PDB file of C-alpha atoms in Angstrom:
ATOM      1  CA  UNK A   1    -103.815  25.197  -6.019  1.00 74.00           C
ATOM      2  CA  UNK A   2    -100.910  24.100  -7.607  1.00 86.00           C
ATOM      3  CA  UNK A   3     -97.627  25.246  -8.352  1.00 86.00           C
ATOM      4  CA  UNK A   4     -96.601  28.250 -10.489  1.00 89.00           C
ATOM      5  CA  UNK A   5     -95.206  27.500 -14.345  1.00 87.00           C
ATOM      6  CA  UNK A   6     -91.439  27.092 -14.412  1.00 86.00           C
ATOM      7  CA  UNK A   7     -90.257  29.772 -16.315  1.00 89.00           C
ATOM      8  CA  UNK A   8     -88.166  28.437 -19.280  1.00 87.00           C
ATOM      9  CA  UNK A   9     -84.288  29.808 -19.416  1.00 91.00           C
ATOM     10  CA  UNK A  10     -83.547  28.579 -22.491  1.00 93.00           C
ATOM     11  CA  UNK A  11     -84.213  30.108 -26.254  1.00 93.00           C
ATOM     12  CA  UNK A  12     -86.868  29.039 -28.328  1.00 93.00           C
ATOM     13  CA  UNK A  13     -84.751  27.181 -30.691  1.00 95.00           C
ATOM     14  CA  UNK A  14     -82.606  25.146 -27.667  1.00 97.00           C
ATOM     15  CA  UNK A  15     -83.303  21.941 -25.930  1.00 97.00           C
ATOM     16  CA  UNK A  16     -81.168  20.531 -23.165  1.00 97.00           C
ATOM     17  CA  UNK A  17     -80.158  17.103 -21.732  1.00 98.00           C
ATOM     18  CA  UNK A  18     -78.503  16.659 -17.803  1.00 97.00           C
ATOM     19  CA  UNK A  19     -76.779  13.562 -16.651  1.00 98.00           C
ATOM     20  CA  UNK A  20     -75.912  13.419 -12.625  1.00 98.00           C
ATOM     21  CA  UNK A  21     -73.365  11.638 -11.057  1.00 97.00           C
ATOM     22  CA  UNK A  22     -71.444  10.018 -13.829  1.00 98.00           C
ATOM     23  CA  UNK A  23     -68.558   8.150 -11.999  1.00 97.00           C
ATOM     24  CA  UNK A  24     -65.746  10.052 -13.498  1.00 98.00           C
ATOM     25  CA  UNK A  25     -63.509  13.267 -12.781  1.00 98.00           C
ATOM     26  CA  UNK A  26     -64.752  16.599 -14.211  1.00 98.00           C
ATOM     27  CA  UNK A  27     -61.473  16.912 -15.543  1.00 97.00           C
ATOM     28  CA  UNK A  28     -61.386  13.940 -17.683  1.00 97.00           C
ATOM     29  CA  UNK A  29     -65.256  14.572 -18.534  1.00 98.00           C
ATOM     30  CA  UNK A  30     -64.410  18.257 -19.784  1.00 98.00           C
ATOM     31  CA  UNK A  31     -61.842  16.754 -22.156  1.00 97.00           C
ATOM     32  CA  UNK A  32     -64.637  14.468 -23.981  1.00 98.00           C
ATOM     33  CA  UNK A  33     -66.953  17.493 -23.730  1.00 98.00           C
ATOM     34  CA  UNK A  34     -64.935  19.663 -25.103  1.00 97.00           C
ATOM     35  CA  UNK A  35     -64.075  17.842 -28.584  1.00 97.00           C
ATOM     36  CA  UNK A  36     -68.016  17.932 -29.103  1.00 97.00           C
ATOM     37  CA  UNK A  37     -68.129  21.841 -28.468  1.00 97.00           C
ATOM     38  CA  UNK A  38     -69.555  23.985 -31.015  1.00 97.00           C
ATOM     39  CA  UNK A  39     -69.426  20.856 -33.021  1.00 97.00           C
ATOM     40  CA  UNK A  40     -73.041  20.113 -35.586  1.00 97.00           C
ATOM     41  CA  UNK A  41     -75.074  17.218 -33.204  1.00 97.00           C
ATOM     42  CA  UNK A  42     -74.314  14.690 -36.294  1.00 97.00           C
ATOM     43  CA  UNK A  43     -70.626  15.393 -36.406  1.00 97.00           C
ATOM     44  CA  UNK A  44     -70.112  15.164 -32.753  1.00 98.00           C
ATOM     45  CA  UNK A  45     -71.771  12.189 -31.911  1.00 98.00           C
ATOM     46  CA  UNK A  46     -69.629  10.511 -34.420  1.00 98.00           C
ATOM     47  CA  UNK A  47     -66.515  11.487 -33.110  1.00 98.00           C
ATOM     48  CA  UNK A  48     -67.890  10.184 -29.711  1.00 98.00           C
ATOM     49  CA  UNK A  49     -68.706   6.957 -31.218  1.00 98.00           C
ATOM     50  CA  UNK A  50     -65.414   6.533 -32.476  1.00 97.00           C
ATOM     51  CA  UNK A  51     -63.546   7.809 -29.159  1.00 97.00           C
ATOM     52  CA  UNK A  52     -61.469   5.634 -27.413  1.00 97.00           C
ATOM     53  CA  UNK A  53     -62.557   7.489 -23.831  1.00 97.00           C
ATOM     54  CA  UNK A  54     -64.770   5.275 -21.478  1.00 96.00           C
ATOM     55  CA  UNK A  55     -66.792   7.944 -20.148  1.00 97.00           C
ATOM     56  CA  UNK A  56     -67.563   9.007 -24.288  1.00 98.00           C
ATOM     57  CA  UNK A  57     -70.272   6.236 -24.462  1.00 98.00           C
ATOM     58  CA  UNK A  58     -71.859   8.494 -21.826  1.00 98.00           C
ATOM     59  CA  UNK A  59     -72.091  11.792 -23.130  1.00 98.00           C
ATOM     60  CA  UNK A  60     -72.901   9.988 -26.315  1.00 98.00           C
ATOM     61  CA  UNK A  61     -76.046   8.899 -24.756  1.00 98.00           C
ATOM     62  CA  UNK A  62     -77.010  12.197 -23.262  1.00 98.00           C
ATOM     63  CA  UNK A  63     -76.254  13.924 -26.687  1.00 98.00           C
ATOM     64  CA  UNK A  64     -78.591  11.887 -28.013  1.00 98.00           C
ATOM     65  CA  UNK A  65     -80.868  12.595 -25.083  1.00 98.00           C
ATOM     66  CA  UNK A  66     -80.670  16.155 -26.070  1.00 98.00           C
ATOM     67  CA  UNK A  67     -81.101  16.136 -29.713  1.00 98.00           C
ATOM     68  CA  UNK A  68     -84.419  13.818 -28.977  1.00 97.00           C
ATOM     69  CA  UNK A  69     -85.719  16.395 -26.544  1.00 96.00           C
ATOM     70  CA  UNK A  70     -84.866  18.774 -29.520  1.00 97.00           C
ATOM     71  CA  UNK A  71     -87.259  17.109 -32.082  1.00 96.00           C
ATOM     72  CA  UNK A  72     -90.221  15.710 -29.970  1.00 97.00           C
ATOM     73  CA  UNK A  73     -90.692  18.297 -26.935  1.00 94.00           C
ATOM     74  CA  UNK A  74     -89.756  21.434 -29.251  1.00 94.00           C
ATOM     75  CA  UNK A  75     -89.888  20.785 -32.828  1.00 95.00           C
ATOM     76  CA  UNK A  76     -86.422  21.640 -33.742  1.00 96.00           C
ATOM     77  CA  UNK A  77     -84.702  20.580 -36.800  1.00 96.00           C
ATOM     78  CA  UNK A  78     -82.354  17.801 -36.155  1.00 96.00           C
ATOM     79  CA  UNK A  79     -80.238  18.399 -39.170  1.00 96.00           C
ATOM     80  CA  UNK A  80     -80.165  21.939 -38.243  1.00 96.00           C
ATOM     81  CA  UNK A  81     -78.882  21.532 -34.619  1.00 97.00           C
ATOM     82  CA  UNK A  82     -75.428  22.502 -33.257  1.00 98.00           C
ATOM     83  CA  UNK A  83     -73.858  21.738 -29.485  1.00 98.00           C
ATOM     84  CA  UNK A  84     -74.277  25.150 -28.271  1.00 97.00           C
ATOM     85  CA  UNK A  85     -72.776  23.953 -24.586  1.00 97.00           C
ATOM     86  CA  UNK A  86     -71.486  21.137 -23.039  1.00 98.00           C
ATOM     87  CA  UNK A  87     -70.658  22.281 -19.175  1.00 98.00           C
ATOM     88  CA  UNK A  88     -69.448  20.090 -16.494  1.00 98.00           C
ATOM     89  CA  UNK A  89     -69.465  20.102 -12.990  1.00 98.00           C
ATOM     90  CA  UNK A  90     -68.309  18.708  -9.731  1.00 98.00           C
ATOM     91  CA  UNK A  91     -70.456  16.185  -7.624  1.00 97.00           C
ATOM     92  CA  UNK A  92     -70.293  13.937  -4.820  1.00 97.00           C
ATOM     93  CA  UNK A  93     -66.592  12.826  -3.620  1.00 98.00           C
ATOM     94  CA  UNK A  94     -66.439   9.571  -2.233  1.00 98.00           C
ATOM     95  CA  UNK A  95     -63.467   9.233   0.300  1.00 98.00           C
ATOM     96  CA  UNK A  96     -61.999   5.664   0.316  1.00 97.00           C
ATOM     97  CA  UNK A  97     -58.967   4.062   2.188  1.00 97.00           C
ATOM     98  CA  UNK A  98     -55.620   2.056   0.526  1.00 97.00           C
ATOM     99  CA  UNK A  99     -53.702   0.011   2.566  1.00 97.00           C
ATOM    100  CA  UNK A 100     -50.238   0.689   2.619  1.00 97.00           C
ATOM    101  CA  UNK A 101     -47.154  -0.387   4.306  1.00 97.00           C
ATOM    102  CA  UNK A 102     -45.954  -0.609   7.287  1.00 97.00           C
ATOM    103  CA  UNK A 103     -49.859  -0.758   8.801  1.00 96.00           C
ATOM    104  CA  UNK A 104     -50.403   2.519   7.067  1.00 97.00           C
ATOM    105  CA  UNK A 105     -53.144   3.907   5.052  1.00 97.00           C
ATOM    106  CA  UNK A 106     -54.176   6.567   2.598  1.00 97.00           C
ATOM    107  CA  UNK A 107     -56.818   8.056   1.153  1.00 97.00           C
ATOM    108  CA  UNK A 108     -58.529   7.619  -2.409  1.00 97.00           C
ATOM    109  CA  UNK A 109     -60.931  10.330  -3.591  1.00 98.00           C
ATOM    110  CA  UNK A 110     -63.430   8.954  -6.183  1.00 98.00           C
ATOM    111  CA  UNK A 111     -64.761  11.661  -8.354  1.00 98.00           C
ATOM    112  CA  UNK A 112     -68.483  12.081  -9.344  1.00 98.00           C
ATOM    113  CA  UNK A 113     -69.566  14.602 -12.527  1.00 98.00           C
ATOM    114  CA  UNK A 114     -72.470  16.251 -13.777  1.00 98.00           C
ATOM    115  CA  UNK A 115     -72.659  17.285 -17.372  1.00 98.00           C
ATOM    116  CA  UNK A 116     -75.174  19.038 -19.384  1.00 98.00           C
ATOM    117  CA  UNK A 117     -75.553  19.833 -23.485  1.00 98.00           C
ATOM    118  CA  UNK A 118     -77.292  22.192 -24.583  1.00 98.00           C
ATOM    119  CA  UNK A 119     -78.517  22.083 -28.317  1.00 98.00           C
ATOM    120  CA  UNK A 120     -79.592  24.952 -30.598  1.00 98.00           C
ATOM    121  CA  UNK A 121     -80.779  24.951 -34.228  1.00 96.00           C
ATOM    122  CA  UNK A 122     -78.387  26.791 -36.034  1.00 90.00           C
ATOM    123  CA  UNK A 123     -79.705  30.115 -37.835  1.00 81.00           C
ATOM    124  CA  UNK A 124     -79.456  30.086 -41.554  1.00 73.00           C
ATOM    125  CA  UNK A 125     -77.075  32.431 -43.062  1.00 59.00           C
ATOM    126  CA  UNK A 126     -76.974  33.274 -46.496  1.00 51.00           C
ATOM    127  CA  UNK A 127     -73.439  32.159 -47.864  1.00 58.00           C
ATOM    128  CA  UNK A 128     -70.828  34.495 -49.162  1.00 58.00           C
ATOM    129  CA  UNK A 129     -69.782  34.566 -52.131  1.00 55.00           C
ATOM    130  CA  UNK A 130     -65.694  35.133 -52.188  1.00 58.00           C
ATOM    131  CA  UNK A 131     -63.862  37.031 -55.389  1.00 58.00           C
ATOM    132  CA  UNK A 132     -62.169  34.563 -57.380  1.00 59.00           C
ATOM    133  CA  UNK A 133     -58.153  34.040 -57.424  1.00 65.00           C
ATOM    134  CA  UNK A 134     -57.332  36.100 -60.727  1.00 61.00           C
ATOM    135  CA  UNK A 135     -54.698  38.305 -61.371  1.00 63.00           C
ATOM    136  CA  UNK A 136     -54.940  42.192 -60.692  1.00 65.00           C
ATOM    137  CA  UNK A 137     -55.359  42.923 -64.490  1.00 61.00           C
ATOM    138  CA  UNK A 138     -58.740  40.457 -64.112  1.00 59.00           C
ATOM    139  CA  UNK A 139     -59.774  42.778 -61.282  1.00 58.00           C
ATOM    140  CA  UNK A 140     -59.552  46.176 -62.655  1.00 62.00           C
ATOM    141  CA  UNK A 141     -60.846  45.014 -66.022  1.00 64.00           C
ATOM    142  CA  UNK A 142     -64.306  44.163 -64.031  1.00 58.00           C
TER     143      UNK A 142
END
């Protein structure tokens, strides 16, 4: 016997990626996360090439991760793909001591993350056409 199917939580038209333990704070990791937020998969992973953030080489890589899961395991459209999500969460804590004055010491917390993008092929919409800029004359005339 073996074990039952895991049931799939995600659409039909998402893929996901999940990096554990990345050796920063959740608070600086939400900050990268959240400039590639409802952001197209192309656009956001260059603005994460170009960041200036150490950890953005990171999410960079499990973007990536995501949009290839995206086109091999479920046939998606990689120009079509959007970051649907890009949630972060709290790890480990490792507790470390400073040495301080006087034969003192305090205590450093080291923060671990998780993070995890989720990618979704964007639905086609039909575009909208807008009324031209005339004047109201042009408008009653048609």
């Amino acid at each position: 016997m073996s074990k039952p199917k895991h049931i799939r939580t995600l659409a039909d038209t998402e893929a996901q990626a999940i990096a554990r333990n990345i050796r920063v704070s959740p608070q600086k990791l939400n900050l990268v996360a959240a400039m590639i937020r409802n952001q197209p998969a192309d656009k956001a992973i260059a603005a994460l090439t170009f960041s200036r953030r150490r950890i953005a080489q990171q999410v960079k890589k499990t973007l990536e991760s995501a949009v290839a899961n995206a086109e091999n395991n479920h046939q998606l459209d990689v120009d079509q793909l959007v970051v649907k999500t890009a949630e972060v969460g709290k790890s480990i804590v490792m507790k470390r001591f400073h040495a301080r004055g006087r034969g003192r010491s305090s205590q450093v917390q080291k923060f671990f993350s998780h993070l995890k993008i989720v990618v979704a092929e964007r639905a086609e919409a039909p575009e909208e056409t807008k009324p031209s800029r005339g004047t109201n004359k042009e408008q009653k005339a048609a």
